[in-house]
PDB file of C-alpha atoms in Angstrom:
ATOM      1  CA  MET Z 703     -13.626   9.736  53.903  1.00 76.00           C
ATOM      2  CA  PHE Z 704     -10.209   8.447  55.099  1.00 85.00           C
ATOM      3  CA  ASN Z 705      -9.508   6.779  58.410  1.00 92.00           C
ATOM      4  CA  PRO Z 706      -7.094   9.179  60.167  1.00 92.00           C
ATOM      5  CA  ASP Z 707      -5.640   6.251  62.169  1.00 94.00           C
ATOM      6  CA  PHE Z 708      -5.109   4.030  59.118  1.00 94.00           C
ATOM      7  CA  GLU Z 709      -1.295   4.043  59.141  1.00 93.00           C
ATOM      8  CA  LYS Z 710      -1.085   3.235  62.859  1.00 94.00           C
ATOM      9  CA  GLU Z 711      -3.755   0.531  62.616  1.00 94.00           C
ATOM     10  CA  LEU Z 712      -2.134  -0.977  59.527  1.00 94.00           C
ATOM     11  CA  GLU Z 713       1.177  -1.292  61.398  1.00 92.00           C
ATOM     12  CA  GLU Z 714      -0.707  -3.323  64.017  1.00 91.00           C
ATOM     13  CA  ALA Z 715      -2.346  -5.503  61.349  1.00 93.00           C
ATOM     14  CA  ILE Z 716       1.024  -6.211  59.686  1.00 92.00           C
ATOM     15  CA  LYS Z 717       2.507  -7.081  63.069  1.00 90.00           C
ATOM     16  CA  ARG Z 718      -0.354  -9.460  63.822  1.00 90.00           C
ATOM     17  CA  ALA Z 719      -0.064 -11.028  60.354  1.00 90.00           C
ATOM     18  CA  SER Z 720       3.504 -12.049  61.139  1.00 84.00           C
ATOM     19  CA  ASN Z 721       2.271 -14.080  64.135  1.00 80.00           C
ATOM     20  CA  PHE Z 722       1.213 -17.677  63.632  1.00 68.00           C
ATOM     21  CA  ALA Z 723      -2.012 -17.373  65.612  1.00 68.00           C
ATOM     22  CA  ASN Z 724      -5.338 -16.670  63.922  1.00 73.00           C
ATOM     23  CA  ASP Z 725      -5.463 -13.225  65.428  1.00 77.00           C
ATOM     24  CA  ASN Z 726      -7.709 -11.239  63.135  1.00 83.00           C
ATOM     25  CA  PHE Z 727      -7.642  -7.478  63.089  1.00 91.00           C
ATOM     26  CA  VAL Z 728      -9.334  -5.176  60.603  1.00 94.00           C
ATOM     27  CA  THR Z 729      -8.397  -1.636  59.690  1.00 95.00           C
ATOM     28  CA  VAL Z 730     -10.571   0.630  57.592  1.00 97.00           C
ATOM     29  CA  ILE Z 731      -8.833   2.590  54.842  1.00 97.00           C
ATOM     30  CA  GLY Z 732     -11.839   4.778  54.068  1.00 97.00           C
ATOM     31  CA  ASN Z 733     -15.055   5.049  52.103  1.00 98.00           C
ATOM     32  CA  VAL Z 734     -15.293   3.922  48.500  1.00 98.00           C
ATOM     33  CA  ASP Z 735     -15.068   7.021  46.304  1.00 97.00           C
ATOM     34  CA  ASN Z 736     -17.496   8.121  43.595  1.00 97.00           C
ATOM     35  CA  ARG Z 737     -15.128   7.172  40.767  1.00 97.00           C
ATOM     36  CA  LEU Z 738     -15.234   3.493  41.784  1.00 98.00           C
ATOM     37  CA  ILE Z 739     -18.952   3.592  42.598  1.00 98.00           C
ATOM     38  CA  GLU Z 740     -19.676   4.796  39.055  1.00 97.00           C
ATOM     39  CA  GLU Z 741     -17.383   2.220  37.438  1.00 97.00           C
ATOM     40  CA  ALA Z 742     -18.928  -0.581  39.508  1.00 97.00           C
ATOM     41  CA  LYS Z 743     -22.452   0.417  38.444  1.00 97.00           C
ATOM     42  CA  LYS Z 744     -21.493  -0.344  34.840  1.00 96.00           C
ATOM     43  CA  HIS Z 745     -20.805  -3.918  35.977  1.00 95.00           C
ATOM     44  CA  GLY Z 746     -23.939  -4.383  38.064  1.00 94.00           C
ATOM     45  CA  LEU Z 747     -22.370  -3.696  41.471  1.00 95.00           C
ATOM     46  CA  ASN Z 748     -23.782  -1.125  43.865  1.00 97.00           C
ATOM     47  CA  LEU Z 749     -20.928  -0.006  46.104  1.00 98.00           C
ATOM     48  CA  SER Z 750     -22.682   2.992  47.668  1.00 97.00           C
ATOM     49  CA  GLY Z 751     -21.943   3.022  51.388  1.00 97.00           C
ATOM     50  CA  TYR Z 752     -19.037   0.565  51.079  1.00 98.00           C
ATOM     51  CA  ARG Z 753     -15.634   0.977  52.715  1.00 98.00           C
ATOM     52  CA  HIS Z 754     -12.157  -0.239  51.792  1.00 98.00           C
ATOM     53  CA  ASN Z 755     -10.481  -2.262  54.528  1.00 97.00           C
ATOM     54  CA  ILE Z 756      -7.623  -4.643  55.184  1.00 97.00           C
ATOM     55  CA  ASP Z 757      -7.638  -7.577  57.547  1.00 94.00           C
ATOM     56  CA  VAL Z 758      -4.873  -9.813  58.862  1.00 94.00           C
ATOM     57  CA  TYR Z 759      -5.951 -12.694  56.607  1.00 93.00           C
ATOM     58  CA  GLY Z 760      -5.488 -10.657  53.417  1.00 94.00           C
ATOM     59  CA  ILE Z 761      -2.045  -9.567  54.574  1.00 94.00           C
ATOM     60  CA  LYS Z 762      -1.069 -13.114  55.539  1.00 92.00           C
ATOM     61  CA  HIS Z 763      -2.228 -14.441  52.165  1.00 91.00           C
ATOM     62  CA  SER Z 764      -0.314 -11.759  50.269  1.00 92.00           C
ATOM     63  CA  PHE Z 765       2.904 -12.471  52.161  1.00 89.00           C
ATOM     64  CA  LYS Z 766       2.536 -16.261  52.138  1.00 86.00           C
ATOM     65  CA  ARG Z 767       1.635 -16.610  48.463  1.00 86.00           C
ATOM     66  CA  HIS Z 768       3.423 -13.609  46.960  1.00 84.00           C
ATOM     67  CA  GLY Z 769       6.059 -12.472  49.451  1.00 81.00           C
ATOM     68  CA  ASN Z 770       8.891 -14.910  48.780  1.00 77.00           C
ATOM     69  CA  LYS Z 771      11.650 -13.365  46.684  1.00 82.00           C
ATOM     70  CA  ASP Z 772      12.785 -16.654  45.123  1.00 79.00           C
ATOM     71  CA  SER Z 773       9.381 -18.057  44.161  1.00 83.00           C
ATOM     72  CA  GLU Z 774       8.153 -14.705  42.833  1.00 81.00           C
ATOM     73  CA  LYS Z 775      11.293 -14.412  40.701  1.00 78.00           C
ATOM     74  CA  LEU Z 776      10.394 -17.748  39.066  1.00 78.00           C
ATOM     75  CA  HIS Z 777       7.039 -16.230  38.071  1.00 82.00           C
ATOM     76  CA  GLY Z 778       8.597 -13.006  36.810  1.00 82.00           C
ATOM     77  CA  GLN Z 779       7.182 -11.101  39.758  1.00 87.00           C
ATOM     78  CA  LEU Z 780       8.535  -9.070  42.651  1.00 87.00           C
ATOM     79  CA  PRO Z 781       7.806 -10.057  46.268  1.00 90.00           C
ATOM     80  CA  ILE Z 782       5.152  -8.209  48.258  1.00 92.00           C
ATOM     81  CA  THR Z 783       6.668  -6.255  51.150  1.00 91.00           C
ATOM     82  CA  ASP Z 784       5.384  -4.330  54.158  1.00 91.00           C
ATOM     83  CA  ASN Z 785       5.734  -1.125  52.126  1.00 93.00           C
ATOM     84  CA  ASP Z 786       3.486  -2.516  49.407  1.00 94.00           C
ATOM     85  CA  ILE Z 787       0.788  -3.206  51.992  1.00 95.00           C
ATOM     86  CA  LYS Z 788       1.294   0.256  53.502  1.00 95.00           C
ATOM     87  CA  ASN Z 789       0.617   1.828  50.082  1.00 95.00           C
ATOM     88  CA  ALA Z 790      -2.897   0.349  49.916  1.00 96.00           C
ATOM     89  CA  LYS Z 791      -4.473   3.809  49.936  1.00 96.00           C
ATOM     90  CA  VAL Z 792      -2.656   4.620  46.689  1.00 96.00           C
ATOM     91  CA  TYR Z 793      -3.902   1.449  44.995  1.00 97.00           C
ATOM     92  CA  VAL Z 794      -7.585   1.847  45.875  1.00 97.00           C
ATOM     93  CA  TYR Z 795      -7.902   5.608  45.388  1.00 97.00           C
ATOM     94  CA  ASN Z 796      -5.327   6.391  42.692  1.00 97.00           C
ATOM     95  CA  TYR Z 797      -5.502   3.251  40.588  1.00 98.00           C
ATOM     96  CA  ASP Z 798      -4.720   3.437  36.898  1.00 98.00           C
ATOM     97  CA  LYS Z 799      -7.185   0.736  35.921  1.00 97.00           C
ATOM     98  CA  CYS Z 800      -9.637  -1.602  37.606  1.00 97.00           C
ATOM     99  CA  SER Z 801     -11.486  -4.681  36.427  1.00 97.00           C
ATOM    100  CA  PHE Z 802     -14.659  -6.476  37.438  1.00 97.00           C
ATOM    101  CA  GLY Z 803     -16.416  -9.736  36.616  1.00 95.00           C
ATOM    102  CA  GLU Z 804     -14.325 -12.353  38.414  1.00 96.00           C
ATOM    103  CA  LYS Z 805     -14.905 -14.314  41.608  1.00 95.00           C
ATOM    104  CA  ASN Z 806     -12.499 -15.653  44.218  1.00 92.00           C
ATOM    105  CA  ASN Z 807     -12.355 -19.211  45.587  1.00 90.00           C
ATOM    106  CA  GLN Z 808     -15.216 -18.440  48.006  1.00 91.00           C
ATOM    107  CA  GLY Z 809     -17.434 -17.334  45.128  1.00 93.00           C
ATOM    108  CA  ARG Z 810     -17.332 -13.663  46.093  1.00 94.00           C
ATOM    109  CA  ASP Z 811     -16.970 -10.912  43.513  1.00 96.00           C
ATOM    110  CA  ILE Z 812     -13.520  -9.391  43.310  1.00 98.00           C
ATOM    111  CA  ILE Z 813     -12.269  -6.091  42.007  1.00 98.00           C
ATOM    112  CA  LYS Z 814      -8.751  -5.846  40.649  1.00 98.00           C
ATOM    113  CA  PHE Z 815      -6.963  -2.523  41.023  1.00 98.00           C
ATOM    114  CA  TYR Z 816      -3.885  -1.906  38.873  1.00 98.00           C
ATOM    115  CA  LYS Z 817      -1.354   0.759  39.799  1.00 97.00           C
ATOM    116  CA  TYR Z 818       1.639   1.363  37.545  1.00 96.00           C
ATOM    117  CA  MET Z 819       4.753   2.282  39.490  1.00 89.00           C
ATOM    118  CA  GLN Z 820       8.332   3.079  38.450  1.00 87.00           C
ATOM    119  CA  ASP Z 821       9.496  -0.499  38.976  1.00 81.00           C
ATOM    120  CA  GLY Z 822       6.405  -2.228  37.609  1.00 88.00           C
ATOM    121  CA  CYS Z 823       2.734  -2.772  38.363  1.00 95.00           C
ATOM    122  CA  VAL Z 824       0.951  -3.586  41.611  1.00 96.00           C
ATOM    123  CA  LEU Z 825      -2.203  -5.673  41.437  1.00 97.00           C
ATOM    124  CA  TYR Z 826      -4.400  -5.170  44.501  1.00 98.00           C
ATOM    125  CA  ILE Z 827      -7.327  -7.599  44.643  1.00 98.00           C
ATOM    126  CA  ALA Z 828     -10.298  -6.705  46.837  1.00 98.00           C
ATOM    127  CA  GLU Z 829     -13.105  -9.063  47.784  1.00 97.00           C
ATOM    128  CA  VAL Z 830     -16.634  -7.630  47.820  1.00 97.00           C
ATOM    129  CA  ARG Z 831     -18.236  -8.485  51.163  1.00 96.00           C
ATOM    130  CA  THR Z 832     -21.880  -7.574  50.753  1.00 95.00           C
ATOM    131  CA  GLY Z 833     -22.951  -8.309  54.339  1.00 94.00           C
ATOM    132  CA  ARG Z 834     -20.402  -5.924  55.799  1.00 95.00           C
ATOM    133  CA  HIS Z 835     -20.405  -3.486  52.871  1.00 98.00           C
ATOM    134  CA  THR Z 836     -16.631  -3.690  52.507  1.00 98.00           C
ATOM    135  CA  LEU Z 837     -14.019  -4.165  49.831  1.00 98.00           C
ATOM    136  CA  THR Z 838     -11.418  -6.188  51.715  1.00 97.00           C
ATOM    137  CA  LEU Z 839      -7.884  -7.013  50.629  1.00 97.00           C
ATOM    138  CA  ASN Z 840      -7.886 -10.544  49.221  1.00 96.00           C
ATOM    139  CA  SER Z 841      -4.414 -10.669  47.666  1.00 95.00           C
ATOM    140  CA  MET Z 842      -1.658  -8.592  46.104  1.00 96.00           C
ATOM    141  CA  ARG Z 843       0.908  -9.191  43.391  1.00 94.00           C
ATOM    142  CA  LYS Z 844       3.707  -7.075  42.016  1.00 94.00           C
ATOM    143  CA  TYR Z 845       4.912  -7.399  38.436  1.00 93.00           C
ATOM    144  CA  LYS Z 846       8.256  -6.203  37.077  1.00 88.00           C
ATOM    145  CA  LYS Z 847       8.305  -3.398  34.546  1.00 81.00           C
TER     146      LYS Z 847
END
């Protein structure tokens, strides 16, 4: 179910995301679990055989749009850090709530995973990529308690 090399591969993806080149790298977190498959069915999505993954572009977007301490403070949010990205497994397997029914700028379905933490709430947004059968990190946000 889980990728045993996820942590090591994610370190590499974070490292590559800090480079300016378009150097894509994808790491698989693991298979979508039955809990999410059943919830998705209620919303017309068949996620059987799908995997959770993270690519460099999702990390770059999260850092670029939601990683600046000053701009996030203006929005009442906390900046996304390396540790937030490294906790992806927690967000997609131990989420407190998830929502369906929205699309991203490319017109793809997205799933929002909410995880309540001691200091607030993490919103992990995954893009449904039907051709590759993946739920790929699209963006992350972190809200203060």
